[in-house]
C-alpha atoms as a printed R data frame, in Angstrom:
    type eleno elety resid chain resno       x       y       z
1   ATOM     1    CA   ILE     A     1   0.000   0.000   0.000
2   ATOM     2    CA   ALA     A     2   2.812   2.402   0.862
3   ATOM     3    CA   PHE     A     3   4.461   1.693  -2.515
4   ATOM     4    CA   TRP     A     4   1.208   2.354  -4.391
5   ATOM     5    CA   ARG     A     5   0.626   5.589  -2.512
6   ATOM     6    CA   LYS     A     6   4.078   6.771  -3.513
7   ATOM     7    CA   ILE     A     7   3.382   5.990  -7.187
8   ATOM     8    CA   VAL     A     8   0.122   7.948  -7.063
9   ATOM     9    CA   LEU     A     9   1.817  10.936  -5.405
10  ATOM    10    CA   CYS     A    10   4.628  10.788  -7.957
11  ATOM    11    CA   PHE     A    11   2.284  11.008 -10.944
12  ATOM    12    CA   LEU     A    12   0.267  13.778  -9.315
13  ATOM    13    CA   SER     A    13   3.433  15.743  -8.564
14  ATOM    14    CA   ILE     A    14   4.542  15.695 -12.230
15  ATOM    15    CA   GLY     A    15   1.200  17.010 -13.456
16  ATOM    16    CA   PHE     A    16  -0.813  13.880 -14.189
17  ATOM    17    CA   THR     A    17  -4.473  13.355 -13.346
18  ATOM    18    CA   ARG     A    18  -5.761  10.073 -11.974
19  ATOM    19    CA   SER     A    19  -8.624   8.612 -13.990
20  ATOM    20    CA   LYS     A    20 -11.991   8.394 -12.241
21  ATOM    21    CA   ALA     A    21 -12.894   5.358 -14.349
22  ATOM    22    CA   ASP     A    22  -9.661   3.405 -13.762
23  ATOM    23    CA   PRO     A    23  -7.598   4.157 -10.627
24  ATOM    24    CA   CYS     A    24  -4.521   2.587 -12.260
25  ATOM    25    CA   LEU     A    25  -4.554   5.011 -15.221
26  ATOM    26    CA   PHE     A    26  -2.956   8.452 -15.170
27  ATOM    27    CA   PHE     A    27  -3.172  11.024 -17.973
28  ATOM    28    CA   LYS     A    28  -1.823  14.442 -18.847
29  ATOM    29    CA   TRP     A    29  -2.872  16.733 -21.686
30  ATOM    30    CA   VAL     A    30   0.059  18.207 -23.625
31  ATOM    31    CA   PRO     A    31   0.095  20.689 -26.543
32  ATOM    32    CA   ASN     A    32   0.201  17.932 -29.180
33  ATOM    33    CA   GLY     A    33  -2.014  15.307 -27.566
34  ATOM    34    CA   ILE     A    34  -2.155  13.300 -24.368
35  ATOM    35    CA   VAL     A    35   0.261  11.150 -22.355
36  ATOM    36    CA   ILE     A    36  -1.191   8.099 -20.632
37  ATOM    37    CA   TRP     A    37   0.435   5.793 -18.085
38  ATOM    38    CA   ILE     A    38  -1.087   2.514 -16.912
39  ATOM    39    CA   VAL     A    39   0.258   0.914 -13.726
40  ATOM    40    CA   VAL     A    40  -0.077  -2.782 -12.833
41  ATOM    41    CA   VAL     A    41   1.664  -3.368  -9.482
42  ATOM    42    CA   ASP     A    42   5.211  -2.243 -10.403
43  ATOM    43    CA   ASP     A    43   4.885  -2.428 -14.212
44  ATOM    44    CA   CYS     A    44   4.226   0.867 -15.980
45  ATOM    45    CA   ASN     A    45   3.148   1.180 -19.602
46  ATOM    46    CA   GLY     A    46   3.135   4.617 -21.216
47  ATOM    47    CA   THR     A    47   1.873   6.003 -24.507
48  ATOM    48    CA   GLY     A    48   1.697   9.434 -26.095
49  ATOM    49    CA   PRO     A    49   3.736  11.927 -28.170
50  ATOM    50    CA   LYS     A    50   7.338  10.704 -28.071
51  ATOM    51    CA   GLU     A    51   9.034  13.779 -26.584
52  ATOM    52    CA   GLU     A    52   6.395  14.260 -23.899
53  ATOM    53    CA   LEU     A    53   6.390  10.557 -23.077
54  ATOM    54    CA   ILE     A    54  10.176  10.528 -22.617
55  ATOM    55    CA   LYS     A    55   9.947  13.636 -20.446
56  ATOM    56    CA   SER     A    56   7.422  12.061 -18.086
57  ATOM    57    CA   LYS     A    57   9.420   8.816 -18.039
58  ATOM    58    CA   LEU     A    58  12.569  10.639 -16.894
59  ATOM    59    CA   GLU     A    59  10.593  12.505 -14.228
60  ATOM    60    CA   PHE     A    60   9.220   9.206 -12.945
61  ATOM    61    CA   MET     A    61  12.648   7.528 -13.018
62  ATOM    62    CA   ALA     A    62  14.061  10.394 -10.958
63  ATOM    63    CA   VAL     A    63  11.856   9.159  -8.109
64  ATOM    64    CA   PHE     A    64  11.906   5.383  -8.695
65  ATOM    65    CA   ASN     A    65  14.820   3.095  -9.496
66  ATOM    66    CA   CYS     A    66  13.456   1.273 -12.550
67  ATOM    67    CA   ASP     A    67  14.432   0.047 -16.026
68  ATOM    68    CA   ASP     A    68  13.226   1.161 -19.425
69  ATOM    69    CA   GLN     A    69  12.187  -2.000 -21.307
70  ATOM    70    CA   GLY     A    70  11.648  -0.143 -24.581
71  ATOM    71    CA   LYS     A    71   8.748  -0.690 -26.960
72  ATOM    72    CA   VAL     A    72   6.053  -2.976 -25.583
73  ATOM    73    CA   GLN     A    73   6.401  -6.523 -26.905
74  ATOM    74    CA   GLU     A    74   5.032  -8.304 -23.836
75  ATOM    75    CA   TYR     A    75   2.953  -6.958 -20.958
76  ATOM    76    CA   ILE     A    76   1.500  -8.780 -17.919
77  ATOM    77    CA   GLY     A    77   1.555 -12.133 -19.703
78  ATOM    78    CA   CYS     A    78   0.368 -10.815 -23.071
79  ATOM    79    CA   LYS     A    79   2.244 -10.755 -26.375
80  ATOM    80    CA   ILE     A    80   1.791  -7.600 -28.448
81  ATOM    81    CA   GLU     A    81   1.928  -7.744 -32.250
82  ATOM    82    CA   TYR     A    82   1.935  -4.660 -34.480
83  ATOM    83    CA   GLY     A    83   0.670  -4.378 -38.040
84  ATOM    84    CA   ARG     A    84   2.416  -1.281 -39.340
85  ATOM    85    CA   LYS     A    85   0.935  -1.227 -42.855
86  ATOM    86    CA   GLU     A    86  -2.498  -2.380 -41.721
87  ATOM    87    CA   GLY     A    87  -2.423  -0.094 -38.692
88  ATOM    88    CA   PHE     A    88  -3.489  -2.476 -35.951
89  ATOM    89    CA   LEU     A    89  -2.365  -3.893 -32.620
90  ATOM    90    CA   LYS     A    90  -3.110  -7.468 -31.587
91  ATOM    91    CA   ILE     A    91  -2.976  -8.952 -28.075
92  ATOM    92    CA   LEU     A    92  -2.183 -12.676 -27.769
93  ATOM    93    CA   GLN     A    93  -1.435 -15.004 -24.832
94  ATOM    94    CA   PRO     A    94   0.655 -17.912 -26.190
95  ATOM    95    CA   VAL     A    95   2.164 -18.818 -22.793
96  ATOM    96    CA   LEU     A    96  -1.273 -19.107 -21.215
97  ATOM    97    CA   LEU     A    97  -2.486 -21.286 -24.095
98  ATOM    98    CA   GLN     A    98   0.543 -23.525 -23.681
99  ATOM    99    CA   SER     A    99  -0.393 -24.027 -20.022
100 ATOM   100    CA   PHE     A   100  -3.723 -25.488 -21.179
101 ATOM   101    CA   LYS     A   101  -1.804 -28.149 -23.056
102 ATOM   102    CA   ASP     A   102   0.728 -28.771 -20.278
103 ATOM   103    CA   GLU     A   103  -1.575 -28.854 -17.241
104 ATOM   104    CA   PHE     A   104  -4.890 -30.221 -18.495
105 ATOM   105    CA   GLU     A   105  -5.891 -33.360 -20.369
106 ATOM   106    CA   VAL     A   106  -7.374 -31.568 -23.359
107 ATOM   107    CA   ASP     A   107  -8.558 -33.822 -26.172
108 ATOM   108    CA   MET     A   108  -7.240 -32.326 -29.410
109 ATOM   109    CA   SER     A   109  -8.383 -35.168 -31.679
110 ATOM   110    CA   ASP     A   110 -11.529 -33.344 -32.829
111 ATOM   111    CA   ILE     A   111 -11.571 -29.958 -34.536
112 ATOM   112    CA   VAL     A   112 -13.936 -27.572 -32.754
113 ATOM   113    CA   ALA     A   113 -15.160 -24.370 -34.377
114 ATOM   114    CA   THR     A   114 -16.784 -22.817 -31.311
115 ATOM   115    CA   PRO     A   115 -15.824 -22.551 -27.616
116 ATOM   116    CA   ALA     A   116 -19.026 -24.334 -26.555
117 ATOM   117    CA   VAL     A   117 -21.301 -26.988 -28.024
118 ATOM   118    CA   PRO     A   118 -24.002 -25.107 -29.976
119 ATOM   119    CA   GLY     A   119 -27.426 -25.364 -28.371
120 ATOM   120    CA   LYS     A   120 -26.164 -26.822 -25.111
121 ATOM   121    CA   VAL     A   121 -26.502 -25.117 -21.723
122 ATOM   122    CA   LEU     A   122 -24.609 -26.363 -18.678
123 ATOM   123    CA   ARG     A   123 -26.830 -27.731 -15.920
124 ATOM   124    CA   LYS     A   124 -26.316 -28.546 -12.277
125 ATOM   125    CA   GLY     A   125 -25.723 -32.151 -11.290
126 ATOM   126    CA   GLY     A   126 -23.779 -34.964 -12.924
127 ATOM   127    CA   THR     A   127 -20.895 -37.273 -12.100
128 ATOM   128    CA   GLU     A   128 -19.027 -36.283  -8.939
129 ATOM   129    CA   LEU     A   129 -15.404 -35.144  -9.005
130 ATOM   130    CA   THR     A   130 -12.613 -35.845  -6.555
131 ATOM   131    CA   PRO     A   131 -11.277 -32.881  -4.529
132 ATOM   132    CA   HIS     A   132  -8.202 -32.829  -6.782
133 ATOM   133    CA   GLU     A   133 -10.348 -32.778  -9.926
134 ATOM   134    CA   LYS     A   134 -12.426 -29.913  -8.506
135 ATOM   135    CA   PHE     A   135  -9.247 -27.968  -7.770
136 ATOM   136    CA   LYS     A   136  -8.068 -28.539 -11.359
137 ATOM   137    CA   TYR     A   137 -11.414 -27.328 -12.681
138 ATOM   138    CA   GLN     A   138 -11.268 -24.161 -10.606
139 ATOM   139    CA   SER     A   139  -7.683 -23.546 -11.730
140 ATOM   140    CA   GLY     A   140  -8.622 -24.075 -15.378
141 ATOM   141    CA   VAL     A   141 -11.622 -21.768 -15.247
142 ATOM   142    CA   GLY     A   142  -9.439 -19.133 -13.572
143 ATOM   143    CA   LYS     A   143  -7.015 -19.330 -16.501
144 ATOM   144    CA   LEU     A   144  -9.887 -19.061 -18.973
145 ATOM   145    CA   ILE     A   145 -11.183 -15.969 -17.174
146 ATOM   146    CA   HIS     A   146  -7.747 -14.394 -17.570
147 ATOM   147    CA   ALA     A   147  -7.710 -15.307 -21.280
148 ATOM   148    CA   THR     A   148 -11.127 -13.776 -21.974
149 ATOM   149    CA   LYS     A   149 -10.203 -10.620 -20.073
150 ATOM   150    CA   TRP     A   150  -7.174  -9.863 -22.237
151 ATOM   151    CA   SER     A   151  -7.321 -11.613 -25.609
152 ATOM   152    CA   ARG     A   152 -10.177 -14.076 -26.200
153 ATOM   153    CA   VAL     A   153 -13.302 -12.030 -25.633
154 ATOM   154    CA   GLU     A   154 -15.337 -14.220 -27.988
155 ATOM   155    CA   ALA     A   155 -15.367 -16.967 -25.326
156 ATOM   156    CA   LEU     A   156 -16.510 -14.701 -22.488
157 ATOM   157    CA   SER     A   157 -20.100 -15.975 -22.336
158 ATOM   158    CA   VAL     A   158 -18.973 -19.616 -22.206
159 ATOM   159    CA   VAL     A   159 -16.389 -18.950 -19.512
160 ATOM   160    CA   GLN     A   160 -18.923 -17.049 -17.409
161 ATOM   161    CA   GLU     A   161 -21.147 -20.121 -17.582
162 ATOM   162    CA   LEU     A   162 -18.260 -22.375 -16.529
163 ATOM   163    CA   ALA     A   163 -17.509 -20.040 -13.616
164 ATOM   164    CA   CYS     A   164 -21.063 -20.457 -12.305
165 ATOM   165    CA   HIS     A   165 -20.249 -24.111 -11.526
166 ATOM   166    CA   MET     A   166 -16.928 -23.637  -9.745
167 ATOM   167    CA   GLY     A   167 -18.519 -24.335  -6.364
168 ATOM   168    CA   ASP     A   168 -20.232 -27.554  -7.463
169 ATOM   169    CA   SER     A   169 -18.407 -28.767 -10.544
170 ATOM   170    CA   LYS     A   170 -19.070 -32.146 -12.144
171 ATOM   171    CA   SER     A   171 -17.445 -34.198 -14.902
172 ATOM   172    CA   GLU     A   172 -19.732 -32.630 -17.534
173 ATOM   173    CA   HIS     A   173 -18.426 -29.196 -16.594
174 ATOM   174    CA   VAL     A   174 -14.839 -30.409 -16.935
175 ATOM   175    CA   GLN     A   175 -15.630 -31.647 -20.447
176 ATOM   176    CA   ALA     A   176 -17.077 -28.242 -21.325
177 ATOM   177    CA   MET     A   177 -13.955 -26.538 -19.947
178 ATOM   178    CA   HIS     A   178 -11.710 -28.821 -22.019
179 ATOM   179    CA   ARG     A   179 -13.804 -28.027 -25.102
180 ATOM   180    CA   CYS     A   180 -13.229 -24.299 -24.595
181 ATOM   181    CA   MET     A   181  -9.492 -24.865 -24.085
182 ATOM   182    CA   ALA     A   182  -9.305 -27.023 -27.216
183 ATOM   183    CA   TYR     A   183 -11.004 -24.263 -29.205
184 ATOM   184    CA   MET     A   184  -8.418 -21.714 -28.033
185 ATOM   185    CA   LEU     A   185  -5.502 -24.083 -28.662
186 ATOM   186    CA   GLN     A   186  -6.723 -24.737 -32.211
187 ATOM   187    CA   THR     A   187  -7.052 -21.007 -32.929
188 ATOM   188    CA   PRO     A   188  -3.858 -19.583 -31.344
189 ATOM   189    CA   GLU     A   189  -3.592 -16.800 -33.934
190 ATOM   190    CA   ARG     A   190  -6.834 -15.211 -32.750
191 ATOM   191    CA   GLY     A   191  -6.607 -12.348 -30.296
192 ATOM   192    CA   LEU     A   192  -7.949  -8.951 -29.368
193 ATOM   193    CA   VAL     A   193  -7.363  -6.597 -32.312
194 ATOM   194    CA   LEU     A   194  -7.369  -2.817 -31.952
195 ATOM   195    CA   ARG     A   195  -7.628  -1.194 -35.397
196 ATOM   196    CA   PRO     A   196  -8.352   2.575 -35.454
197 ATOM   197    CA   GLY     A   197 -10.246   3.767 -38.513
198 ATOM   198    CA   VAL     A   198  -9.031   7.373 -38.290
199 ATOM   199    CA   ARG     A   199  -5.954   9.257 -37.136
200 ATOM   200    CA   TRP     A   200  -6.400  11.475 -34.072
201 ATOM   201    CA   ASP     A   201  -5.382  15.112 -34.554
202 ATOM   202    CA   GLY     A   202  -4.495  15.530 -30.854
203 ATOM   203    CA   SER     A   203  -7.339  17.900 -29.976
204 ATOM   204    CA   ARG     A   204  -9.672  17.402 -27.008
205 ATOM   205    CA   ASP     A   205 -12.864  17.862 -29.037
206 ATOM   206    CA   PHE     A   206 -12.036  15.128 -31.559
207 ATOM   207    CA   GLU     A   207 -14.925  12.670 -31.833
208 ATOM   208    CA   PHE     A   208 -14.150   8.949 -31.794
209 ATOM   209    CA   VAL     A   209 -16.561   6.354 -33.092
210 ATOM   210    CA   ILE     A   210 -16.197   2.993 -31.316
211 ATOM   211    CA   LEU     A   211 -17.536  -0.032 -33.158
212 ATOM   212    CA   GLY     A   212 -18.102  -3.447 -31.627
213 ATOM   213    CA   ARG     A   213 -20.267  -6.528 -31.599
214 ATOM   214    CA   SER     A   214 -21.715  -8.483 -28.738
215 ATOM   215    CA   ASP     A   215 -23.466 -11.816 -28.405
216 ATOM   216    CA   ALA     A   216 -24.645 -12.586 -24.885
217 ATOM   217    CA   ASN     A   217 -25.022 -16.269 -25.701
218 ATOM   218    CA   TYR     A   218 -22.340 -16.996 -28.283
219 ATOM   219    CA   ALA     A   219 -22.402 -20.556 -29.705
220 ATOM   220    CA   ALA     A   220 -25.230 -21.682 -27.442
């Protein structure tokens, strides 16, 4: 807590404002745009006009003994890919996907096109699990929650359904979890893609249009 308080005071002292929507995000308007810093424990990720970003980085490093890791290639377990010509950024989690293969008995013999069996809803009841099997299920669902939070949003509905059975999981729920893992393992190139359609001019009154799709019951 003391460390976090010092980080907050540091950003405030160098002219940044703490976001009301995200307490771990700090921003500062500059003549040619905005500088943003995101803090996760002791990892800081900054973006903004190059000169202003470097200036704020040096001010921060004058208070904290830290290293500059350069351009973001990996961040909190995520791999970052850049498409320069296409103008996009993609977030992947190959290490997390590999843990599905290493830690869980996922059947990869069948090709699955969706994270859940279409038309099927998980129910309570079924074949009992041993305490160890229940622990494995809870661990697996926890990993899937992390995956959907950062890179595999298309499986969010399925994973939420799996999470509802963490307290009373059965063999049928384990099979559904393995199905979701198999789907992700068979589509490792898929990830969260951020692709702006316009170039920001740096002004505060610039209007962004955010496009997205949602399906509250995907594949079911």
